[in-house]
Amino acid sequence: MIPYVTGRFERCLQQQYDRTSALEKQVMSVLARENPPVNIAKLLEKGQISSSDLLNALQSLSRRCLIEKQESLYTLPPVLRQYIKGL
């Protein structure tokens, strides 16, 4: 449990997480471990995912606002990062 996230909001995070594919969960897990935003090359290296699968996962997560993109760097919103780290 995240200290500042309880009740309905935590259930909402769990529902969103449950709706992601195994590949998307893997990408979010890598992003949760990386503190500064990372580029696609680092995600490919850390996640051992094919480039096409990674791009599809990033697009899907981005459409659902589960990741943030800054220039060519990707990161998780802080609350989602803490939630995933706590799983």
PDB file of N, CA, C and O in Angstrom, residues 9 13 15 27 38 44 46 52 62-64 68 70 72 76 78 87:
ATOM      1  N   PHE A   9      -8.938   5.354  -4.787  1.00  0.00           N
ATOM      2  CA  PHE A   9      -7.853   5.656  -5.724  1.00  0.00           C
ATOM      3  C   PHE A   9      -6.938   4.449  -5.898  1.00  0.00           C
ATOM      4  O   PHE A   9      -6.518   4.136  -7.008  1.00  0.00           O
ATOM      5  N   LEU A  13      -6.136   2.403  -9.366  1.00  0.00           N
ATOM      6  CA  LEU A  13      -4.806   2.040  -9.868  1.00  0.00           C
ATOM      7  C   LEU A  13      -4.722   0.541 -10.141  1.00  0.00           C
ATOM      8  O   LEU A  13      -4.194   0.113 -11.169  1.00  0.00           O
ATOM      9  N   GLN A  15      -7.182  -1.526 -10.844  1.00  0.00           N
ATOM     10  CA  GLN A  15      -7.990  -1.855 -12.017  1.00  0.00           C
ATOM     11  C   GLN A  15      -7.245  -1.515 -13.306  1.00  0.00           C
ATOM     12  O   GLN A  15      -7.238  -2.306 -14.252  1.00  0.00           O
ATOM     13  N   VAL A  27       7.063  -3.438 -19.203  1.00  0.00           N
ATOM     14  CA  VAL A  27       7.579  -2.099 -19.518  1.00  0.00           C
ATOM     15  C   VAL A  27       7.409  -1.180 -18.309  1.00  0.00           C
ATOM     16  O   VAL A  27       8.339  -0.450 -17.933  1.00  0.00           O
ATOM     17  N   VAL A  38      13.869   7.463 -19.262  1.00  0.00           N
ATOM     18  CA  VAL A  38      14.777   6.672 -20.105  1.00  0.00           C
ATOM     19  C   VAL A  38      14.314   6.691 -21.555  1.00  0.00           C
ATOM     20  O   VAL A  38      13.135   6.871 -21.845  1.00  0.00           O
ATOM     21  N   LEU A  44      14.874  -1.087 -24.286  1.00  0.00           N
ATOM     22  CA  LEU A  44      15.173  -2.322 -25.018  1.00  0.00           C
ATOM     23  C   LEU A  44      16.230  -3.140 -24.289  1.00  0.00           C
ATOM     24  O   LEU A  44      16.122  -4.361 -24.179  1.00  0.00           O
ATOM     25  N   LYS A  46      17.093  -2.966 -20.982  1.00  0.00           N
ATOM     26  CA  LYS A  46      16.653  -3.411 -19.661  1.00  0.00           C
ATOM     27  C   LYS A  46      15.525  -4.431 -19.720  1.00  0.00           C
ATOM     28  O   LYS A  46      15.435  -5.322 -18.890  1.00  0.00           O
ATOM     29  N   SER A  52       9.555  -3.743 -31.916  1.00  0.00           N
ATOM     30  CA  SER A  52       8.157  -3.558 -32.335  1.00  0.00           C
ATOM     31  C   SER A  52       7.201  -3.771 -31.163  1.00  0.00           C
ATOM     32  O   SER A  52       6.235  -3.018 -31.002  1.00  0.00           O
ATOM     33  N   SER A  62       0.731   4.984 -23.401  1.00  0.00           N
ATOM     34  CA  SER A  62       0.624   6.432 -23.580  1.00  0.00           C
ATOM     35  C   SER A  62      -0.821   6.846 -23.858  1.00  0.00           C
ATOM     36  O   SER A  62      -1.305   7.843 -23.316  1.00  0.00           O
ATOM     37  N   ARG A  63      -1.519   6.079 -24.696  1.00  0.00           N
ATOM     38  CA  ARG A  63      -2.931   6.373 -24.987  1.00  0.00           C
ATOM     39  C   ARG A  63      -3.781   6.365 -23.721  1.00  0.00           C
ATOM     40  O   ARG A  63      -4.736   7.111 -23.605  1.00  0.00           O
ATOM     41  N   ARG A  64      -3.419   5.490 -22.781  1.00  0.00           N
ATOM     42  CA  ARG A  64      -4.179   5.382 -21.524  1.00  0.00           C
ATOM     43  C   ARG A  64      -3.605   6.269 -20.420  1.00  0.00           C
ATOM     44  O   ARG A  64      -4.009   6.170 -19.271  1.00  0.00           O
ATOM     45  N   GLU A  68       4.451   8.777 -19.136  1.00  0.00           N
ATOM     46  CA  GLU A  68       4.672  10.147 -19.593  1.00  0.00           C
ATOM     47  C   GLU A  68       5.849  10.145 -20.561  1.00  0.00           C
ATOM     48  O   GLU A  68       6.819   9.420 -20.359  1.00  0.00           O
ATOM     49  N   GLN A  70       8.578  12.693 -22.407  1.00  0.00           N
ATOM     50  CA  GLN A  70       9.200  14.016 -22.436  1.00  0.00           C
ATOM     51  C   GLN A  70      10.297  13.956 -23.489  1.00  0.00           C
ATOM     52  O   GLN A  70      11.299  13.284 -23.282  1.00  0.00           O
ATOM     53  N   SER A  72      12.118  12.432 -26.146  1.00  0.00           N
ATOM     54  CA  SER A  72      12.199  11.019 -26.524  1.00  0.00           C
ATOM     55  C   SER A  72      12.444  10.142 -25.293  1.00  0.00           C
ATOM     56  O   SER A  72      12.955   9.036 -25.401  1.00  0.00           O
ATOM     57  N   LEU A  76       7.229   7.043 -15.639  1.00  0.00           N
ATOM     58  CA  LEU A  76       5.917   6.814 -15.030  1.00  0.00           C
ATOM     59  C   LEU A  76       5.541   8.007 -14.168  1.00  0.00           C
ATOM     60  O   LEU A  76       6.418   8.632 -13.569  1.00  0.00           O
ATOM     61  N   PRO A  78       4.645   9.740 -10.792  1.00  0.00           N
ATOM     62  CA  PRO A  78       5.171   9.340  -9.476  1.00  0.00           C
ATOM     63  C   PRO A  78       4.263   8.390  -8.685  1.00  0.00           C
ATOM     64  O   PRO A  78       4.749   7.432  -8.083  1.00  0.00           O
ATOM     65  N   LEU A  87       4.188  -3.498  -5.534  1.00  0.00           N
ATOM     66  CA  LEU A  87       3.539  -4.769  -5.882  1.00  0.00           C
ATOM     67  C   LEU A  87       4.412  -5.954  -5.544  1.00  0.00           C
ATOM     68  O   LEU A  87       5.583  -5.904  -5.522  1.00  0.00           O
TER      69      LEU A  87
END
